[in-house]
XYZ file of N, CA and C in Angstrom:
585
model
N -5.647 -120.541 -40.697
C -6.575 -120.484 -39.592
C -5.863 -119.950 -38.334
N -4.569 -120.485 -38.165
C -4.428 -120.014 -36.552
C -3.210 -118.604 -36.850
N -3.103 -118.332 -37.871
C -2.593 -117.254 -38.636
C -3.868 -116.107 -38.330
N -4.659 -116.280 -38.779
C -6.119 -115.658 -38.208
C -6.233 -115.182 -37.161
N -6.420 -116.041 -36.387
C -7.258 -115.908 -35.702
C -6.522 -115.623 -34.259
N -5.193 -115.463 -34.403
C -3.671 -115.089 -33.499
C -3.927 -113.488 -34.334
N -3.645 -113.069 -35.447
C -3.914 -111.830 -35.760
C -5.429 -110.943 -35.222
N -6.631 -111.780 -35.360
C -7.585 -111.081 -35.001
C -7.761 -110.908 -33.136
N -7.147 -112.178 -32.664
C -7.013 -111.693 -31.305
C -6.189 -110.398 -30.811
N -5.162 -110.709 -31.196
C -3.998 -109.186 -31.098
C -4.574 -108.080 -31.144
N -5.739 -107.906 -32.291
C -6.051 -106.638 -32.553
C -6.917 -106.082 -31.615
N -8.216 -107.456 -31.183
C -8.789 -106.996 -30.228
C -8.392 -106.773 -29.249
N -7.414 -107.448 -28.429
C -6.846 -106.851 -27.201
C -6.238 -105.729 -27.406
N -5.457 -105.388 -28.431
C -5.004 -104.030 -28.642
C -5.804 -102.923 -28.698
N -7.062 -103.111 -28.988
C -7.974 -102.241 -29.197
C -8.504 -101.555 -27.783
N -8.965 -103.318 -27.320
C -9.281 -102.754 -25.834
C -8.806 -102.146 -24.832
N -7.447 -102.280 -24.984
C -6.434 -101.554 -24.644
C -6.326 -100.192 -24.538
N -6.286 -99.865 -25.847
C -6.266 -98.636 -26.355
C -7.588 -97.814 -26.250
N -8.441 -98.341 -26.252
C -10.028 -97.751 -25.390
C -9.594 -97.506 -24.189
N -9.555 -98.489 -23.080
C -9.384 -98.025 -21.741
C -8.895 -97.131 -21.603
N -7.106 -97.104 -22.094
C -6.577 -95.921 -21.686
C -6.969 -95.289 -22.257
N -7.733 -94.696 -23.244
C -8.367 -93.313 -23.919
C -9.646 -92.790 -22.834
N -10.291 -94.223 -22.059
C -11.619 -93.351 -21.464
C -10.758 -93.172 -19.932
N -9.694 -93.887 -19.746
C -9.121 -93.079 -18.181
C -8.710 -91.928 -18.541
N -8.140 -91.872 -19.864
C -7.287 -90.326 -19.788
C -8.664 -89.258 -20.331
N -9.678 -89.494 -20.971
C -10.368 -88.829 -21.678
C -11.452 -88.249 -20.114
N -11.776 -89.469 -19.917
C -13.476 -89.392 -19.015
C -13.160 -89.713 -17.179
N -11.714 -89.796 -17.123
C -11.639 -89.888 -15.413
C -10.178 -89.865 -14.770
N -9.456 -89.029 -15.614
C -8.042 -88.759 -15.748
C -7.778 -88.289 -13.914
N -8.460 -87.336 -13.611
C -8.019 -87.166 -12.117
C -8.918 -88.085 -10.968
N -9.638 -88.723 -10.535
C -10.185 -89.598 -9.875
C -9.457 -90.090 -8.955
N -8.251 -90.691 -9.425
C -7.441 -91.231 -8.078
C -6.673 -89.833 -7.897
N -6.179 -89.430 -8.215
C -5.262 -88.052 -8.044
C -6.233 -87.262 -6.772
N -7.383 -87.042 -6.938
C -8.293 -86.275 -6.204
C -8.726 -87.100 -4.844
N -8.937 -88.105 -4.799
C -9.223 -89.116 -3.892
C -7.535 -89.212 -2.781
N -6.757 -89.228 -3.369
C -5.459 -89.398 -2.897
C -5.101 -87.840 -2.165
N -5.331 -87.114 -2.860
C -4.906 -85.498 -2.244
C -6.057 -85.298 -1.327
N -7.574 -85.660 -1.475
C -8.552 -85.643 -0.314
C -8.270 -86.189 1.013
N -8.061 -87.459 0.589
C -7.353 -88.169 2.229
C -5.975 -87.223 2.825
N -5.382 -87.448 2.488
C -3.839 -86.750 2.881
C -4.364 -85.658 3.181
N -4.660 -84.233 2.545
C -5.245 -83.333 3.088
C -6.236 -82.980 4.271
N -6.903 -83.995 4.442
C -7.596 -83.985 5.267
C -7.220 -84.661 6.992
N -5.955 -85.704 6.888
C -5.123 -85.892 7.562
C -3.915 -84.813 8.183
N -3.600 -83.804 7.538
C -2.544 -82.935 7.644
C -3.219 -81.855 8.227
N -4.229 -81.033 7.639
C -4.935 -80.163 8.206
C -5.580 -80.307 9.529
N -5.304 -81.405 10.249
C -5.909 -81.522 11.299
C -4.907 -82.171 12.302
N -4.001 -81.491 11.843
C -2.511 -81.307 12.856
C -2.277 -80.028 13.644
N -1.828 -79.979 14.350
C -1.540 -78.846 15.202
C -0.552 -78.314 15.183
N -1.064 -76.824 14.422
C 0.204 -75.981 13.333
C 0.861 -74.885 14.894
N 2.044 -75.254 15.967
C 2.055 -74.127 16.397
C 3.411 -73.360 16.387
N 4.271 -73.655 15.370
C 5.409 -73.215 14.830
C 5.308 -71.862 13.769
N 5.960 -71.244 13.316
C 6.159 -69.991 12.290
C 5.299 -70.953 11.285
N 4.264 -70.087 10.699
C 3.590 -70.463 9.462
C 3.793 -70.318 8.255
N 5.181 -69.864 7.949
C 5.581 -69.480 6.736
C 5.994 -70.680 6.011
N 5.517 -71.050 4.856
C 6.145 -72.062 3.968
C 7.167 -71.578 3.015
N 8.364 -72.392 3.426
C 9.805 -72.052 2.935
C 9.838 -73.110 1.027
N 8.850 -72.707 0.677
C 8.557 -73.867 -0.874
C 8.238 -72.732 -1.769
N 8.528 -73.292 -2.898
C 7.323 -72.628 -4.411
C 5.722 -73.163 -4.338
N 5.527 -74.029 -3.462
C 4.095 -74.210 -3.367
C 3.820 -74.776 -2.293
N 2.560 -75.173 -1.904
C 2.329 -75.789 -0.919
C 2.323 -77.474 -1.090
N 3.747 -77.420 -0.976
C 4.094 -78.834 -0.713
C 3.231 -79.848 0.530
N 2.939 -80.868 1.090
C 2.137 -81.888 1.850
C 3.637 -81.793 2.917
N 4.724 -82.026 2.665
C 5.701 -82.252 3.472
C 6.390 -80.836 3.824
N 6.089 -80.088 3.237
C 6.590 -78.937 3.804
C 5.975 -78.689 4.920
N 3.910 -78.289 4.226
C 3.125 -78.419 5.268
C 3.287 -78.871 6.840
N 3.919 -80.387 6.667
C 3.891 -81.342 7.506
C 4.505 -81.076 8.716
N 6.041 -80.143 7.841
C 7.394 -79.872 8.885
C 7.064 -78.995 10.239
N 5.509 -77.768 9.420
C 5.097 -77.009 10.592
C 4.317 -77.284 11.108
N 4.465 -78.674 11.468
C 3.429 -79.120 12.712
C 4.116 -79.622 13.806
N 3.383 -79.155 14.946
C 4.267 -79.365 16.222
C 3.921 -80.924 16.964
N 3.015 -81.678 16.042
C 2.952 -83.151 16.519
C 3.651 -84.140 16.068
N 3.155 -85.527 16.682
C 4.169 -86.668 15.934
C 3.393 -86.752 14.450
N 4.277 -86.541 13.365
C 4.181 -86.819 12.125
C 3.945 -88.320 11.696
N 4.466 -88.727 12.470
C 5.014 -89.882 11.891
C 3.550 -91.314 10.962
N 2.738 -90.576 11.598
C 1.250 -91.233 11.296
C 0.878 -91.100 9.556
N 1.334 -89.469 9.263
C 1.170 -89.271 8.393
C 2.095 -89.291 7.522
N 3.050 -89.250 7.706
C 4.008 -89.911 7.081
C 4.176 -91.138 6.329
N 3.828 -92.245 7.285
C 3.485 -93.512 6.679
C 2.144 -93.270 5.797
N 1.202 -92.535 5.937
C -0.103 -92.495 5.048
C 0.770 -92.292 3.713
N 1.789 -90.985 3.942
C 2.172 -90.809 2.883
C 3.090 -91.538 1.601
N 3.796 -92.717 2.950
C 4.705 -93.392 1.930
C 3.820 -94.569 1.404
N 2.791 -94.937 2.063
C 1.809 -95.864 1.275
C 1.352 -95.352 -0.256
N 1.020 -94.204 0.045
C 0.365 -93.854 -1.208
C 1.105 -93.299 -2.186
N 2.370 -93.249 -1.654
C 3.767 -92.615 -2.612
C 4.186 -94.251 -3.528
N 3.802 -95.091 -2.744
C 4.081 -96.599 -2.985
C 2.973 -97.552 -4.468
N 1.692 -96.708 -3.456
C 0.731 -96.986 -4.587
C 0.436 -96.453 -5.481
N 0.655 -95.085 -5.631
C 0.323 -93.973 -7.141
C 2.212 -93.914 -7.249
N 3.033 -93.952 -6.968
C 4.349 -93.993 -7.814
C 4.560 -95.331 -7.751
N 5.405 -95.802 -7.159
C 6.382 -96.616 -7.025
C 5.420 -97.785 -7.787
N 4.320 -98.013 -8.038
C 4.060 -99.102 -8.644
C 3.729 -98.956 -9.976
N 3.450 -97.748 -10.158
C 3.198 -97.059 -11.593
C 4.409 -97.024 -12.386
N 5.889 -96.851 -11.723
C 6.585 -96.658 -12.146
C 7.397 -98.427 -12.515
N 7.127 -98.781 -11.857
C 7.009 -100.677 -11.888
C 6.236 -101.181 -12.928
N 5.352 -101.141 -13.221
C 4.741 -101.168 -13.850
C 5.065 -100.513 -15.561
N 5.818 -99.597 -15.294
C 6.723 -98.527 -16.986
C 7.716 -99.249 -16.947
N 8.607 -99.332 -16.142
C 9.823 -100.256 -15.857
C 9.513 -101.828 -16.664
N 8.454 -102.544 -16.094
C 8.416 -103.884 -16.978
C 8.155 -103.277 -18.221
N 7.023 -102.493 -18.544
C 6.891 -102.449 -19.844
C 7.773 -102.297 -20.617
N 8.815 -100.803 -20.610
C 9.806 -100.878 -20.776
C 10.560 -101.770 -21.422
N 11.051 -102.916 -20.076
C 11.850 -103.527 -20.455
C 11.091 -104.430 -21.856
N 10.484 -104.757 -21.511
C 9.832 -105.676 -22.625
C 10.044 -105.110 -23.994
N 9.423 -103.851 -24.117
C 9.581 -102.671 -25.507
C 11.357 -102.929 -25.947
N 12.136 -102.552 -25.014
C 13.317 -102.305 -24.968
C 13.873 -103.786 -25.999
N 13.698 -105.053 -25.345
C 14.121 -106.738 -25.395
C 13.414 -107.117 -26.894
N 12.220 -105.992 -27.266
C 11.732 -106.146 -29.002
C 12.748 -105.056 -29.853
N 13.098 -103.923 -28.888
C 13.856 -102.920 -30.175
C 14.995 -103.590 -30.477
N 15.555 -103.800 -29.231
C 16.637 -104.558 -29.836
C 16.599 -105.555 -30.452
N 15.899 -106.098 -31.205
C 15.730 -107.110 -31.984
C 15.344 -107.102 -33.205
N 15.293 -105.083 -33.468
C 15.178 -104.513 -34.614
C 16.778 -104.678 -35.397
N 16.644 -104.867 -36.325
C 18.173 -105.017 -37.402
C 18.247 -103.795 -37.625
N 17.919 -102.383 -37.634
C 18.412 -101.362 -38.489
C 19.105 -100.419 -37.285
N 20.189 -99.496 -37.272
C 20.545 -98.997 -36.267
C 19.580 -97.862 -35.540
N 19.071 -97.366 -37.485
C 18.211 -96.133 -37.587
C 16.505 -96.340 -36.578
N 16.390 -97.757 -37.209
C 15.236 -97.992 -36.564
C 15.151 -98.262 -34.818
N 16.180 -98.837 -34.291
C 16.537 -98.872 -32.766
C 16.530 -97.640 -31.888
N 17.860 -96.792 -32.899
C 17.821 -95.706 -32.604
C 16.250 -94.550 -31.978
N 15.482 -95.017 -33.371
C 14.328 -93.759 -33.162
C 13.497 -94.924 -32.170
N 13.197 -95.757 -31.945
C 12.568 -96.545 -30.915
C 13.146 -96.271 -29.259
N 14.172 -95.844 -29.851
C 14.805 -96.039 -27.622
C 14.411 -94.450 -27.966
N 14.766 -93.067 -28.677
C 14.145 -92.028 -28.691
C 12.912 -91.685 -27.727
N 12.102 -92.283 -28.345
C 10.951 -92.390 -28.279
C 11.047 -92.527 -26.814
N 11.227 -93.502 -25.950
C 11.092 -94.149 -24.657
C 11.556 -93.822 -23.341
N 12.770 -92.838 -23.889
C 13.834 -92.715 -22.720
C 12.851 -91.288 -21.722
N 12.696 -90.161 -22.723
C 12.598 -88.999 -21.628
C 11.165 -89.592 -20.503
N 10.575 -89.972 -20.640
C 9.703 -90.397 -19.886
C 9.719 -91.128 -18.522
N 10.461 -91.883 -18.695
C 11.466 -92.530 -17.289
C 12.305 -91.768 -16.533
N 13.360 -90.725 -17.406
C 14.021 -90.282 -16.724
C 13.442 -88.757 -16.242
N 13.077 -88.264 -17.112
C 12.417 -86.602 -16.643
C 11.398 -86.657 -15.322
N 10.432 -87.457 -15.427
C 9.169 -87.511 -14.799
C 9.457 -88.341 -13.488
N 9.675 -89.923 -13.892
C 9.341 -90.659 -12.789
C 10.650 -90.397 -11.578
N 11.454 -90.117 -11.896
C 12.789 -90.151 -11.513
C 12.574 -89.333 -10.502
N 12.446 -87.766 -10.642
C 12.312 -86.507 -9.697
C 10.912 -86.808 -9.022
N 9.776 -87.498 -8.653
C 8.961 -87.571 -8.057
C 9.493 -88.802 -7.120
N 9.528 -89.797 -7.794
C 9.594 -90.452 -7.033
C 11.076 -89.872 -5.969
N 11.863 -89.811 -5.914
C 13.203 -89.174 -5.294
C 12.265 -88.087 -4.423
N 11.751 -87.329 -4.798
C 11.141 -86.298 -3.342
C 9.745 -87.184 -2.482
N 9.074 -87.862 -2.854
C 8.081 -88.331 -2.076
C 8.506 -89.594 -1.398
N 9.156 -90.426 -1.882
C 9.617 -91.647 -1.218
C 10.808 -91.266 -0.012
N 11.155 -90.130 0.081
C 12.046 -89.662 1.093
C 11.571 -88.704 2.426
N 10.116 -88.983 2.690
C 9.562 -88.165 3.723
C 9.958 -88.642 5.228
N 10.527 -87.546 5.985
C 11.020 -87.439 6.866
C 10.763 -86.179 8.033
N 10.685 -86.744 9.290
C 10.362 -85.540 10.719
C 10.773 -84.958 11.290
N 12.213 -85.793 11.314
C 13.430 -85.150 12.295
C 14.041 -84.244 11.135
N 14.310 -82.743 11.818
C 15.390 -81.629 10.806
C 16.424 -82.589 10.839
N 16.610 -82.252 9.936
C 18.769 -82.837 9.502
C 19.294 -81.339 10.194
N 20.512 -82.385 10.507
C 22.179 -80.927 10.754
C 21.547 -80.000 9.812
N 22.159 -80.056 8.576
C 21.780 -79.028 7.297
C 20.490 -78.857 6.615
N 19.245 -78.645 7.253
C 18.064 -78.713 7.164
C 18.148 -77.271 6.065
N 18.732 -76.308 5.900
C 18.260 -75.347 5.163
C 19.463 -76.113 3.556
N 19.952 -76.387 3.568
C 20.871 -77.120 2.312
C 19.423 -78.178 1.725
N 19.231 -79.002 2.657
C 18.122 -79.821 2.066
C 16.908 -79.263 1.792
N 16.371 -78.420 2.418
C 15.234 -77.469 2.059
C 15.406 -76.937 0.527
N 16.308 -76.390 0.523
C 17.012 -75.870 -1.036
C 16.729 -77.143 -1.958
N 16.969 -78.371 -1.966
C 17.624 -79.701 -2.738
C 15.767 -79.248 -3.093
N 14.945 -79.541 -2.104
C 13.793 -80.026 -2.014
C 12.886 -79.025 -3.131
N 13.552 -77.671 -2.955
C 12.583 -76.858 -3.700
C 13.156 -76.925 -5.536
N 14.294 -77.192 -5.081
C 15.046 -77.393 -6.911
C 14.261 -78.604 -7.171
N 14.019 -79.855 -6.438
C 13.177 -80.825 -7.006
C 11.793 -80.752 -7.407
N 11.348 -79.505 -6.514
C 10.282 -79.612 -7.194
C 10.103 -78.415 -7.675
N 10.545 -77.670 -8.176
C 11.084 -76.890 -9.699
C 11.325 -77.693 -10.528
N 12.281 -78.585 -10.558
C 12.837 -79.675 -11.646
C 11.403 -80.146 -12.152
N 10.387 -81.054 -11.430
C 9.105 -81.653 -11.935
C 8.246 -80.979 -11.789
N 7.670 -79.884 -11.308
C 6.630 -78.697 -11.667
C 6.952 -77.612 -12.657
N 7.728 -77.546 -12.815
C 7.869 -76.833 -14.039
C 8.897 -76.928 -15.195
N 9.864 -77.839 -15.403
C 10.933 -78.173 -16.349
C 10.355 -79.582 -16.582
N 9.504 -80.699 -15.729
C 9.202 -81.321 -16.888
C 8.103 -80.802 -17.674
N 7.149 -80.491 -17.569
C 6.197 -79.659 -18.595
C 6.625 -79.369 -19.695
N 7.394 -78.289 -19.325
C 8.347 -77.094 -20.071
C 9.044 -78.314 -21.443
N 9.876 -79.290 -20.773
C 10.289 -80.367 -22.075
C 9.774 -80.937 -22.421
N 8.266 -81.449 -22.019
C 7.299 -82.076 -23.502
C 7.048 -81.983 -24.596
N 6.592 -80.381 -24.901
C 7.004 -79.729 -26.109
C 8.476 -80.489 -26.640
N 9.734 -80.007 -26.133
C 10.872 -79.886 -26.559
C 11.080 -81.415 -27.248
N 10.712 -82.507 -26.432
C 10.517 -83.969 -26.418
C 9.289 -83.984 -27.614
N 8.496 -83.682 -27.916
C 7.674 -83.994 -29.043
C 8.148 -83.222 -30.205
N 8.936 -82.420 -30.365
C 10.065 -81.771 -31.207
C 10.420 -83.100 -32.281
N 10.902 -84.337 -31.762
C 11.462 -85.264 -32.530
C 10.387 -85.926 -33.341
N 9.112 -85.846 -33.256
C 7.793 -85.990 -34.021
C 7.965 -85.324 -35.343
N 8.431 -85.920 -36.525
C 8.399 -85.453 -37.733
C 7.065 -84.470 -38.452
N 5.859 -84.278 -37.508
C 4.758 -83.530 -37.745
C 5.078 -82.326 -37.474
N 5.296 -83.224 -35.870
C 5.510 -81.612 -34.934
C 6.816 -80.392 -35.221
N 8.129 -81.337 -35.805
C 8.685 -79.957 -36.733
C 8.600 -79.009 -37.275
N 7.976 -80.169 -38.625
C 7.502 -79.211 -39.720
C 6.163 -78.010 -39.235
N 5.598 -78.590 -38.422
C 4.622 -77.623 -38.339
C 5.078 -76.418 -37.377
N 6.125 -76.595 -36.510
C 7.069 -75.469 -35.864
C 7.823 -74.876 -36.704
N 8.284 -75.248 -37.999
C 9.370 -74.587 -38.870
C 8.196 -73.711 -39.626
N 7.522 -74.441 -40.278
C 6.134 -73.640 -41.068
C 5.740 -72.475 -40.402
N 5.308 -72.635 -38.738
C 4.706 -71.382 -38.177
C 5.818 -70.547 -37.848
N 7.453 -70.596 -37.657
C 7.814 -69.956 -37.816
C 8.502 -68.989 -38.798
N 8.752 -69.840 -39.958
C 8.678 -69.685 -41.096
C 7.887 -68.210 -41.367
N 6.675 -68.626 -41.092
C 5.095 -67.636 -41.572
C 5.787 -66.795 -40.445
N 5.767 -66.461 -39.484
C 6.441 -65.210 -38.869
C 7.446 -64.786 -38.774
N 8.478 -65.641 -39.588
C 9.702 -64.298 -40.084
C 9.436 -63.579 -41.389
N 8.664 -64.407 -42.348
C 8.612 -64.033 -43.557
C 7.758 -62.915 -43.643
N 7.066 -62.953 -42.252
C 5.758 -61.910 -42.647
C 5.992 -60.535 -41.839
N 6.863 -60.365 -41.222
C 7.820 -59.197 -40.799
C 7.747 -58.202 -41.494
């Protein structure tokens, strides 16, 4: 009985689980993303741009934006580290416990093989993604530094690093998916052979 009915609970919470996050990612994946870039945008644009208008970025960064404004920032700034606080830093708190928890069961796997492909699995995600975002948004600042063009540089490699190299290694990272091999060796396979 309580063998039961401890198994049939598990499943349902697992289930429900696994619904939610399927209808956030399926049916409302950008919602806060859009709500979050609406405010901020709409805060920044209504600064008073009267410096050189050229943006020294690969895109139109919010803080680049920010630098060519000739008012006190500092308003928006804090908008920004709030919400750098609430869409990262707690999201990433939030991977972090999980994490650890995942982590405190692998190791409690007996096989090396099996540990092994479990921390696999776990690591690029923490370090590729959360790492380089959080590091450029949690560091917004008004006053130029001494070496303002050295850090300008740091700023645009960072976000090179997470606009386009993490992408770029998802693929590379789902590589270790025993599907996703074979079905990369197969299709290439079929186009050398068919040369």
């Amino acid at each position: 009985m309580f063998l039961g009915l401890a198994m049939g609970t598990t499943e349902c919470v697992l289930l429900g689980m696994m619904v939610f996050d399927r209808y956030v990612a399926i049916c409302n994946p950008w919602i806060i993303g859009v709500v979050n870039s609406a405010v901020q945008t709409v805060f920044v644009v209504q600064l008073p741009f009267c410096r050189n208008n050229v943006i020294h970025h690969f895109s139109c960064e919010i803080l680049t934006v920010m630098k060519l404004a000739c008012a006190d920032i500092s308003g928006d700034e804090f908008i920004m580290f709030v919400a750098a606080i609430l869409f990262t830093l707690v999201p990433l708190l939030l991977i972090v416990i999980s994490y650890s928890l995942i982590i405190s069961s692998i190791l409690k796997i007996h096989t090396s093989e099996g540990r092994s492909k479990a921390f696999s699995t776990c690591s690029a995600h923490l370090i590729i993604f959360s790492g380089t975002i959080l590091f450029m948004y949690m560091k917004p600042k008004s006053k130029e530094p001494l070496n303002s063009d050295v850090l300008d540089a740091i700023d645009k490699l960072i976000s090179m690093f997470y606009g386009v190299m993490s992408p770029m290694m998802n693929p590379l990272i789902s590589l270790r998916n025993k599907d996703v091999k074979e079905a990369v060796t197969h299709l290439s396979n079929r186009r050398f052979f068919s040369k």
